[in-house]
Coordinates of C-alpha atoms and ligand atoms in Angstrom, one line a residue:
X9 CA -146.8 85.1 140.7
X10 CA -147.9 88.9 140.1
X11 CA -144.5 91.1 140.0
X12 CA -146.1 94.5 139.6
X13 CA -146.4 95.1 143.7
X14 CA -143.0 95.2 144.5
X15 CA -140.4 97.3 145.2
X16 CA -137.6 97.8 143.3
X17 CA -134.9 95.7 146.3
X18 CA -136.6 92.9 146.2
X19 CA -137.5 92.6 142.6
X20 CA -133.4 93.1 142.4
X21 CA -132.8 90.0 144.7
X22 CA -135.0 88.0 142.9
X23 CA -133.8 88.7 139.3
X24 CA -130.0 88.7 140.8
X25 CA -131.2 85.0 142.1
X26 CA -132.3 83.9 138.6
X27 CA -135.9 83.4 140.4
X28 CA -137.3 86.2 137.6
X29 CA -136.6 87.3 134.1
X30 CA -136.6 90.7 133.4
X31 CA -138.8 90.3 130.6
X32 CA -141.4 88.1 132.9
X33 CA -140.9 91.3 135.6
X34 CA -141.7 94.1 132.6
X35 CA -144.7 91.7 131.0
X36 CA -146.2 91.8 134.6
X37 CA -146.2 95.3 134.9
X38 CA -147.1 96.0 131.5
X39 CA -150.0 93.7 131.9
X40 CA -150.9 95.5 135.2
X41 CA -151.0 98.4 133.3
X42 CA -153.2 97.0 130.6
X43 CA -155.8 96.5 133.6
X44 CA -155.2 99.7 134.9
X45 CA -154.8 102.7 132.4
X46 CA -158.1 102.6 130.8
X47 CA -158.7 104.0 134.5
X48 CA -155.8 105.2 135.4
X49 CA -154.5 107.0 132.5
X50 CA -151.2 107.4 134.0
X51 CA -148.9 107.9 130.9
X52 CA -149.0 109.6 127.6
X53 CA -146.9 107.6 125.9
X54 CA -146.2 103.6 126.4
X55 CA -142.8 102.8 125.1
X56 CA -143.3 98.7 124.7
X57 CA -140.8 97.7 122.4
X58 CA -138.1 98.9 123.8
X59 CA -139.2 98.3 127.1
X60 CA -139.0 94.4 125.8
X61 CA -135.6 95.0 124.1
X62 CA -134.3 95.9 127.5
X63 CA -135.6 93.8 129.3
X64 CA -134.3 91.1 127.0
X65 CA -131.0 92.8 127.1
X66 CA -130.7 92.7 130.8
X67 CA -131.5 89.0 131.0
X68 CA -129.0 88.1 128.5
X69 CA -126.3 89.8 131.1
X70 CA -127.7 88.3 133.9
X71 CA -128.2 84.6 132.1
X72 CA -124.1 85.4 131.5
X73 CA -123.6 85.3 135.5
X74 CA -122.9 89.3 135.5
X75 CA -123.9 91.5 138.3
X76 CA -126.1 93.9 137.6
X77 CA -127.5 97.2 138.6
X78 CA -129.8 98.1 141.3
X79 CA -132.4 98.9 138.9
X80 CA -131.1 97.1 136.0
X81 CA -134.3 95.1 134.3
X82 CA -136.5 96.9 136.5
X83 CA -139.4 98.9 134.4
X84 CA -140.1 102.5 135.5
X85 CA -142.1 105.6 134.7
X86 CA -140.4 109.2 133.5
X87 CA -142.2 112.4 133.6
X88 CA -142.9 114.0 130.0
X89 CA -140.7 116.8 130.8
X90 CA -137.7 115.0 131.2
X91 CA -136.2 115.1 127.7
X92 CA -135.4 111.5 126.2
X93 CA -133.9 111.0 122.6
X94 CA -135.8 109.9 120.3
X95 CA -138.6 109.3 122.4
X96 CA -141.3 112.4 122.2
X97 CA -141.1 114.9 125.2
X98 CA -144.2 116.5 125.4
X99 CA -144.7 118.4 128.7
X100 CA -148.5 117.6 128.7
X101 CA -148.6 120.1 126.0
X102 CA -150.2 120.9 122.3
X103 CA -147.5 123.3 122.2
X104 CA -144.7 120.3 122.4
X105 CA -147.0 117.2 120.8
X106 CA -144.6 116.4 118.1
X107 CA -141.7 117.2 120.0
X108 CA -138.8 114.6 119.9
X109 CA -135.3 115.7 121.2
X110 CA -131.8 115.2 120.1
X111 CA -130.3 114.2 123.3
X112 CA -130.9 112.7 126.6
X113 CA -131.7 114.9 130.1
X114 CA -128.3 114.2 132.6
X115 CA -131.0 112.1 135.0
X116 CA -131.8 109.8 131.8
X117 CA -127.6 109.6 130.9
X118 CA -127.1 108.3 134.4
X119 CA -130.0 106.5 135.0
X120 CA -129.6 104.3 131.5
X121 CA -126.0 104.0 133.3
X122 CA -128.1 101.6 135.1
X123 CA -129.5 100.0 132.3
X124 CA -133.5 99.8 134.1
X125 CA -136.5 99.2 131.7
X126 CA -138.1 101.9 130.2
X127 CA -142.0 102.1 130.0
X128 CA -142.9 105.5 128.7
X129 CA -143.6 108.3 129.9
X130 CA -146.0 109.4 132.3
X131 CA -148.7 112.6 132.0
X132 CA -148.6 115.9 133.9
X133 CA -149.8 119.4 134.0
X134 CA -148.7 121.2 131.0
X135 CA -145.8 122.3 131.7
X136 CA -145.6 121.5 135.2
X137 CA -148.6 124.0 136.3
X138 CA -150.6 122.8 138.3
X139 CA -151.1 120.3 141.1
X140 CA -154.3 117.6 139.7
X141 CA -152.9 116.7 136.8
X142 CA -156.4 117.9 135.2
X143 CA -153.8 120.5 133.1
X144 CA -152.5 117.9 130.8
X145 CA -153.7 118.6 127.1
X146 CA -154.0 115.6 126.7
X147 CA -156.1 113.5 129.1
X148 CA -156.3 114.0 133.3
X149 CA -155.0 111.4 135.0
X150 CA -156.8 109.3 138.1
X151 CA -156.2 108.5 141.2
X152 CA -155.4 104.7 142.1
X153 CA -157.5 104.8 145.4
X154 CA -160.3 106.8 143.8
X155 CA -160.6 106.8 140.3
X156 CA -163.4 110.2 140.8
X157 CA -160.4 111.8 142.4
X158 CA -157.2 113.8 141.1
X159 CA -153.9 112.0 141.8
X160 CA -152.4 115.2 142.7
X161 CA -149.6 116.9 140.5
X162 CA -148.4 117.8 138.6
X163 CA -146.4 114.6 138.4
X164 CA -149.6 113.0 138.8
X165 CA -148.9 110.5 135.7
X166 CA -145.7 109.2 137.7
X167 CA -147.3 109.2 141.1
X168 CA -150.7 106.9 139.8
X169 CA -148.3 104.9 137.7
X170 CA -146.4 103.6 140.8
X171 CA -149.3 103.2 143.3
X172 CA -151.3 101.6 140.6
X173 CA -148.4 99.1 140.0
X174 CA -147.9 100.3 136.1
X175 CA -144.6 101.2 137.1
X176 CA -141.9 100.5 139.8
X177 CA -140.7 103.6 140.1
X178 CA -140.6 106.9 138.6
X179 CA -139.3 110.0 137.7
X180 CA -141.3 113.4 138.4
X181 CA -140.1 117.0 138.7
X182 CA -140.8 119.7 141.8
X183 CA -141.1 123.3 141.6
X184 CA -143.7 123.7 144.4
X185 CA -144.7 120.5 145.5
X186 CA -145.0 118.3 142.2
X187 CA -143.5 115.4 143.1
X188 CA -144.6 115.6 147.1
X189 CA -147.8 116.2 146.7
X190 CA -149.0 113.8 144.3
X191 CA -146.8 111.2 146.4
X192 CA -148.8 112.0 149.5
X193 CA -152.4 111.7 147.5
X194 CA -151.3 108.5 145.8
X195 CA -149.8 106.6 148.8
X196 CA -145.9 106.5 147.7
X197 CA -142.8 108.3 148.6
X198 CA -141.6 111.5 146.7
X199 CA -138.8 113.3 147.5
X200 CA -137.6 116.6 146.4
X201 CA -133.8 116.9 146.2
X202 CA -132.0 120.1 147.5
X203 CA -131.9 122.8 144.6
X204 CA -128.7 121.9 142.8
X205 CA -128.5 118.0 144.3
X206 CA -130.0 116.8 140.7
X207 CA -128.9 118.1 137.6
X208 CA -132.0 120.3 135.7
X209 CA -130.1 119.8 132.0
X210 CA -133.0 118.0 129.9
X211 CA -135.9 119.6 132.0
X212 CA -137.8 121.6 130.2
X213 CA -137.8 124.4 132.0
X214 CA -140.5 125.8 134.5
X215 CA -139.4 128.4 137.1
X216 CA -135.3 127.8 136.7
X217 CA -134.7 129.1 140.2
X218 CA -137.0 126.5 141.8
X219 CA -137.1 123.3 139.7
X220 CA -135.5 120.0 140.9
X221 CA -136.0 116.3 139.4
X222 CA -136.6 113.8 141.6
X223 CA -137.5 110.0 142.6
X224 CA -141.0 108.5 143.2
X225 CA -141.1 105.0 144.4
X226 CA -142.8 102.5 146.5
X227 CA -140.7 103.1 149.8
X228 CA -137.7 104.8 151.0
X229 CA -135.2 102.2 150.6
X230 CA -135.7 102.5 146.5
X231 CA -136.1 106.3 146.8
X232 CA -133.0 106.6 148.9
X233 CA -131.3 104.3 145.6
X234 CA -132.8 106.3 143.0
X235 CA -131.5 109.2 144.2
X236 CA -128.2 108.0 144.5
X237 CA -128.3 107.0 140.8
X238 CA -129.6 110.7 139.3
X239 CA -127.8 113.0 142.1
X240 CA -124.5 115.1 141.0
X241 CA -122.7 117.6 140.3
X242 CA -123.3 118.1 135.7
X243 CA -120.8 120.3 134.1
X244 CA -124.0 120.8 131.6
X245 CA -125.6 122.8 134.5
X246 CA -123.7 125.5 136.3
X247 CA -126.6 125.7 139.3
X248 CA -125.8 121.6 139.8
X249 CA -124.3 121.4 143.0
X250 CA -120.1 120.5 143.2
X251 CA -120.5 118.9 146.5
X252 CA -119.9 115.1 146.5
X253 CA -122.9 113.1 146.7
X254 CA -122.5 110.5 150.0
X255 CA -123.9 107.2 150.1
X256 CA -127.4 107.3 151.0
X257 CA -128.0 103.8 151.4
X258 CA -126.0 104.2 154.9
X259 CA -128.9 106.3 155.8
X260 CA -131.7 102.8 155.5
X261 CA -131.4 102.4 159.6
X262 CA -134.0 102.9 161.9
X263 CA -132.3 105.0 164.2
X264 CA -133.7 108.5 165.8
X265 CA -132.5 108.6 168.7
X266 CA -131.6 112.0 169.7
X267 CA -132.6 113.6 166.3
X268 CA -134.6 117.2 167.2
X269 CA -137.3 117.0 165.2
X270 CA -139.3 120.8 164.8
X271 CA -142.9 121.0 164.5
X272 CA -143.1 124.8 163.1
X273 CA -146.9 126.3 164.6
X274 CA -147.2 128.6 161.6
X275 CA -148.0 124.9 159.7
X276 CA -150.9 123.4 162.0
X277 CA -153.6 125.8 161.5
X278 CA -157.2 126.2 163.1
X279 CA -159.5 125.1 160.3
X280 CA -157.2 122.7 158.7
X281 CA -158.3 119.1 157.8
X282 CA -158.7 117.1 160.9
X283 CA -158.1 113.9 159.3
X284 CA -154.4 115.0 158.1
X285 CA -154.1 116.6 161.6
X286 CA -154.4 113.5 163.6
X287 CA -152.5 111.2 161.0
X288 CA -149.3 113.3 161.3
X289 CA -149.6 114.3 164.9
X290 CA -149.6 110.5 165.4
X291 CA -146.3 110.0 163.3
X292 CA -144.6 112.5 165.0
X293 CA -145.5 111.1 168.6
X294 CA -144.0 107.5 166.9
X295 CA -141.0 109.2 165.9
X296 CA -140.5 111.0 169.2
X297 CA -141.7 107.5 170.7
X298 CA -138.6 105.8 168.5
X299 CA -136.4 108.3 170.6
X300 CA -136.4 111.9 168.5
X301 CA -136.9 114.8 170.3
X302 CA -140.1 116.7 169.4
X303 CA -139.8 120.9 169.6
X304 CA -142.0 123.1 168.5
X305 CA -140.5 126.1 166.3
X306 CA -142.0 128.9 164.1
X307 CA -141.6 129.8 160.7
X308 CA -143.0 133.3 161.1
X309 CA -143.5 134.4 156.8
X310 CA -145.0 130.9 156.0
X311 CA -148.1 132.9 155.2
X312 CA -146.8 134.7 152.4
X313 CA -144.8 131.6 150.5
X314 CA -147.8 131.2 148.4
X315 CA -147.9 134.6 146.9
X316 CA -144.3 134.8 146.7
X317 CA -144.2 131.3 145.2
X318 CA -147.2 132.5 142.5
X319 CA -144.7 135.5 141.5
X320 CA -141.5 134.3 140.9
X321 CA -143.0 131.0 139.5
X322 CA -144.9 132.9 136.6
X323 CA -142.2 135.4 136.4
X324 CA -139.8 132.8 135.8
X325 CA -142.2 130.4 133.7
X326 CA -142.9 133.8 131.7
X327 CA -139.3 133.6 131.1
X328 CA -139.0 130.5 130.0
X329 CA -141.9 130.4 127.8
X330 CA -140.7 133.0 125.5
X331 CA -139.3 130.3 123.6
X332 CA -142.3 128.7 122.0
X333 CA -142.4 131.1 119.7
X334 CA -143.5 129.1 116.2
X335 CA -139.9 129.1 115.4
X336 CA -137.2 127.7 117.5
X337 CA -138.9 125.4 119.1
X338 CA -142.5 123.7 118.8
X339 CA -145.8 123.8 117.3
X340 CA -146.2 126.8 114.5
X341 CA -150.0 128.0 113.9
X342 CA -149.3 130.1 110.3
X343 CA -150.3 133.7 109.9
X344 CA -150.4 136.6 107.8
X345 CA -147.4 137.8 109.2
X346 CA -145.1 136.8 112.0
X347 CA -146.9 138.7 114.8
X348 CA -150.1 137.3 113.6
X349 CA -148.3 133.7 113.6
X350 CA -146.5 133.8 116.7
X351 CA -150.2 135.4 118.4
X352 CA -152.0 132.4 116.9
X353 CA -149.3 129.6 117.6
X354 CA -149.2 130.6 121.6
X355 CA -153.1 131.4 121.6
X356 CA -153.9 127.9 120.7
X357 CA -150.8 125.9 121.8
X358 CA -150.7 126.5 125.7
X359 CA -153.9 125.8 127.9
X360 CA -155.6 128.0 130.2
X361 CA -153.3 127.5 132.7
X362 CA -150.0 128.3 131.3
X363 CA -151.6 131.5 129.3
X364 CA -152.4 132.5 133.2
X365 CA -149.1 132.1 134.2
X366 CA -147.2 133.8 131.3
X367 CA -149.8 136.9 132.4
X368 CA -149.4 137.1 135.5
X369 CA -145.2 136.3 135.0
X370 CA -145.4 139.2 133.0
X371 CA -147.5 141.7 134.5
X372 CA -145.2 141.3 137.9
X373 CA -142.3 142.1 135.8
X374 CA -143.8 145.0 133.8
X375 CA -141.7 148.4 133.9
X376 CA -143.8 149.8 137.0
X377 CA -144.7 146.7 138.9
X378 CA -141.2 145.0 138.9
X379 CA -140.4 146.5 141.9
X380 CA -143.7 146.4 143.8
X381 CA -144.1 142.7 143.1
X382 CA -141.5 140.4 141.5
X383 CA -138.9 142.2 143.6
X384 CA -140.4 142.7 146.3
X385 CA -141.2 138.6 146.3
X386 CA -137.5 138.1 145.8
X387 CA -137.1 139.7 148.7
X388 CA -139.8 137.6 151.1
X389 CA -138.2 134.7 149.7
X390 CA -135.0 135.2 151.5
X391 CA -136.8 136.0 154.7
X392 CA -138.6 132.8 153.9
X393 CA -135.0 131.2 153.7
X394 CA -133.9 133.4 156.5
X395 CA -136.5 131.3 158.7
X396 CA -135.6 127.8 157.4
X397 CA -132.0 128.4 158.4
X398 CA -132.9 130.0 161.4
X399 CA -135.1 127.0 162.5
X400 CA -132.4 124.4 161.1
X401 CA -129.7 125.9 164.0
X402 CA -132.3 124.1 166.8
X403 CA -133.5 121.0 165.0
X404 CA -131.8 118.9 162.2
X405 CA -134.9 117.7 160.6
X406 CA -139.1 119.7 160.2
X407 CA -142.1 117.6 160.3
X408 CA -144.9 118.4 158.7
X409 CA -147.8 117.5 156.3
X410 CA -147.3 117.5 152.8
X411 CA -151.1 118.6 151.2
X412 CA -153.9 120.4 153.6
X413 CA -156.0 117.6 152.4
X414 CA -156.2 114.5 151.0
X415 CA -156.6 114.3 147.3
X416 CA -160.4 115.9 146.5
X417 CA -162.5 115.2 143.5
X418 CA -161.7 115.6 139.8
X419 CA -163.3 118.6 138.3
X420 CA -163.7 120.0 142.2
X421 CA -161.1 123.0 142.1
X422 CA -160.6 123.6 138.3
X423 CA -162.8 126.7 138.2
X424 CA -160.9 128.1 140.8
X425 CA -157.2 128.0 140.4
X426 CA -156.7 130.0 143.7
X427 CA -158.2 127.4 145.6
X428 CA -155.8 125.5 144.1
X429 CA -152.9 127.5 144.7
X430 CA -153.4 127.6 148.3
X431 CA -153.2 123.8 148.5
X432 CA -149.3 124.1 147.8
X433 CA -148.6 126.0 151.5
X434 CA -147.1 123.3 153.2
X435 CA -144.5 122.5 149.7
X436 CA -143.9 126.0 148.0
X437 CA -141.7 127.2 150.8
X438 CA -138.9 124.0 150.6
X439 CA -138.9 125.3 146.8
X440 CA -138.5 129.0 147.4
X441 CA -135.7 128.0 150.1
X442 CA -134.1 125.6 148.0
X443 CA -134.4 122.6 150.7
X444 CA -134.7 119.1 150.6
X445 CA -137.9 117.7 151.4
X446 CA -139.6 114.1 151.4
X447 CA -143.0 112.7 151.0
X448 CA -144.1 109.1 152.6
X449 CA -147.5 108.0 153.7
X450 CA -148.9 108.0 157.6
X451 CA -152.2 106.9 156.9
X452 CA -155.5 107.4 155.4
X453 CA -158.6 109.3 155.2
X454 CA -161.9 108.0 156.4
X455 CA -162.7 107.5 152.4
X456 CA -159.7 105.5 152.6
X457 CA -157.2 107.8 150.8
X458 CA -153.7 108.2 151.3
X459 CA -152.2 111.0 153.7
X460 CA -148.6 112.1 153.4
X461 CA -146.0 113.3 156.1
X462 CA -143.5 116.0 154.8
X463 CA -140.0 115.6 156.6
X464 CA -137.6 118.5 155.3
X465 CA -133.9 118.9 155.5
X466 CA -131.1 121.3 156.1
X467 CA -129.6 121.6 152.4
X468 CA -127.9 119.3 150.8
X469 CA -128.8 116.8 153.5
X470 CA -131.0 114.2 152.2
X471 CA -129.4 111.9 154.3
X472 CA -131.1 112.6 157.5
X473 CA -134.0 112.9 156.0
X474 CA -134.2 109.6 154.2
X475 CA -133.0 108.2 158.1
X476 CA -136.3 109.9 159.7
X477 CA -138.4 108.9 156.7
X478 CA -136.9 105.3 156.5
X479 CA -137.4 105.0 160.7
X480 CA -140.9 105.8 160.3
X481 CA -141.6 103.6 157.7
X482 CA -140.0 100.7 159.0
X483 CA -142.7 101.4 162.1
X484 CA -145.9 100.6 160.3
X485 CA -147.1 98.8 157.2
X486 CA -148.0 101.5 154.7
X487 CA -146.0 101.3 152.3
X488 CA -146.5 97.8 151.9
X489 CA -150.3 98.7 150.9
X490 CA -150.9 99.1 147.3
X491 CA -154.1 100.3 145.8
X492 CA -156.4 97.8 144.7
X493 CA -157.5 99.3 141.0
X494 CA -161.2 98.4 141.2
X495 CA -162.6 97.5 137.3
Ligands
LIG1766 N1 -148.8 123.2 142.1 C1 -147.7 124.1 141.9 C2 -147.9 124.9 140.7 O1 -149.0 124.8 140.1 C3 -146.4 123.3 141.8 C4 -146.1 122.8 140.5 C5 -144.8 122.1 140.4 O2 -144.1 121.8 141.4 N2 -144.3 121.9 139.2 O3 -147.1 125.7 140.3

């Protein structure tokens, strides 16, 4: 019996039952990956060994008759910005190659809590920049329906990895749609947390003010699980939200009725793809037809999230950046002198990409232009917010889509990265506001790729989302479709 197209419950039942091994559950997947990745290319790093070891380690617990974890034995995927000790952290990037740190992110901490398998980790944009995956120094990553097309990302690595069936789950990281939008082009659920709802100590850091870890899974019920394992408050970092984390798994019923649902205009625009159109306008009309109450609202500065997003992102990332500097941290290039060494180490080390966003980061904060444009974003970004909480006093959940488009062809938008900026309009603004917000699929494209619906939340209420998302699901079959991987 093949393993690999499960989800994590009922992989649980049947190791809790004794009717699988953990180590015949992680040789299954690592065999499905060994058909796959030559294709796929969905990690960077494949950690077998100790994938084995703990998979050996939580038979020998469950073989003793102990209960075990939700995800305990169960092998999953973490995104290569998500520091793990002793295992090399690269972010995609020739600047971190040979990076290994010296402690543990607070997601890895808890999740290990849990004792699942670990399989390696899984490829990205450098960085986090960027939303194909085609960033990643290393390799670009493919997408399980389409091998010609980008998986999204920039946790593309995670998202393939889990529709392909090389992983069960995984970890990815959002700062404008990374871990919903490749969720919705790879046909899986991703779900943002609201800012401060996961602890961002370990994540090498992108744009501070907007980055959030989150799950990737194959449905809603192991998304709502995973989230309850990484969420929480982390004395380590002081943005990490205090208030208790509830029980999400009270939030797996179908149940709708009376929920107001807001459809905002400003997101359903004349020209948009008709195919993502019709699939969400038909979830919405399930939902309302499972007893929610459709309304439409607006979100009148939706326009300008994407330049406000691709000013404070850079700014920040600018920020951030400074630190690969040949000396604390990363790859050195030697020079004549330091200015020459430090010129050469970040001229060669980061990509295209991330040189783009350190000049643009900078230039918006220049003496001269700091007001004109990185504070005068700051300032859109709280009317931005100012419309999310606005809308959130008539409706307790927004439906929307996740990407304008399915997932489009490898190579199609990398010569024109504001094309690809302008795909992240329906994430970016959940980012800038700091809400919670949920990927899962509602359908597919005539060329038979996947389409995501985007439900966000007021914040620090993932548990109505994960309700909507897990009443919709329950509705149709989709996440019970896998891709099929074609040789
Ligand atoms: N695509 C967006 C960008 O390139 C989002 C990236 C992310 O969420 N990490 O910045």
């Amino acid at each position: 019996m093949r393993l690999y197209n499960k989800p994590a419950h009922e992989l649980h039942d049947l190791l809790a039952k004794k009717e699988i091994s953990s180590v015949e559950l992680t040789k299954d997947v690592l065999a499905r990956l060994d058909e796959t990745e030559n294709k796929i290319q969905a990690y960077i790093d494949v950690t077998r060994e100790t994938a084995l070891q703990e998979a050996e380690k939580a038979d020998k617990k469950i073989a003793a008759g102990e209960a075990i974890s939700y995800f305990e034995g169960i092998p999953g995927a973490i995104k290569d910005n998500i520091c793990t000790k002793g295992v090399k952290t690269t972010c995609a990037s020739r600047m971190l190659e040979n990076f290994v740190p010296p402690y543990n992110a607070t997601v890895m901490e808890k999740l290990q809590a849990e004792r699942p398998v670990i399989l390696g980790k899984a490829n990205m944009d450098e960085f986090a920049m960027g939303g194909s995956t085609e960033n990643s120094a290393f390799h670009p990553t493919h997408n399980p329906w389409n091998a010609d097309c980008v998986p999204g990302g920039s946790s593309g690595g995670s998202a393939a990895a889990v529709a392909a069936g090389s992983a069960i789950w995984a970890l990815g990281s959002d700062t404008g749609g990374s871990i919903r939008q490749p969720a919705s082009f790879c046909g899986v659920v991703g779900m943002k947390p609201t800012y401060g709802r996961v602890s961002r100590y370990g994540l090498v850091a992108f744009a501070s003010s907007l980055d959030q870890i989150g799950p990737l899974t194959r449905d809603v019920t192991d998304c709502a699980h995973l989230l309850q394992t990484i969420a929480g408050n982390d004395k380590y970092d002081s943005t990490s939200s205090a208030s208790e984390v509830p029980d999400y798994t009270i939030s797996l019923v179908e149940d709708v009725k009376g929920l107001k649902i807001g459809i905002p205009k400003e997101f359903f625009v004349k020209g948009m793809d008709a195919e993502v159109e019709t699939a969400v306008r038909d979830a919405i009309r399930k939902l309302e037809s499972l007893g929610a109450n459709v309304q439409e609202i607006s979100l009148p500065h939706t326009e300008y999230a994407i330049s406000v997003y691709y000013l404070i992102a850079p700014a920040e990332a600018a920020t951030n950046l400074e630190r690969y500097d040949g000396v604390s941290y990363g790859a050195r290039v030697d020079g004549v002198d330091v200015v020459d060494m430090m010129t050469k180490t970040r001229s060669e080390k980061f990509g295209e990409e991330v040189k783009r966003r350190i000049l643009i980061g900078n230039y918006a904060l220049s003496a001269g232009y700091y007001d004109a444009y990185y504070l005068k974003a700051l300032k859109v970004r709280r009317l931005i917010k100012e419309d999310y909480d606005k809308a959130f006093g008539q409706v307790d959940v927004i439906v929307t889509p996740t990407a304008p488009t399915p997932a489009y062809k490898i190579g199609e938008m990398s010569n024109d990265p504001l094309k690809m900026y302008l795909q992240d309009i329906y994430t970016v603004p959940l980012n800038l506001a700091g809400l919670p917000g949920i990927s899962l699929p509602c359908g597919y494209s005539s060329q038979k790729l996947p389409i995501g619906l985007q439900i966000i939340g007021k914040p620090l209420d993932e548990a109505t989302v994960l309700r909507t998302a897990y009443t919709y699901e329950q509705s149709q079959s989709f996440h019970k479709e896998m891709a099929e991987v074609k040789a």
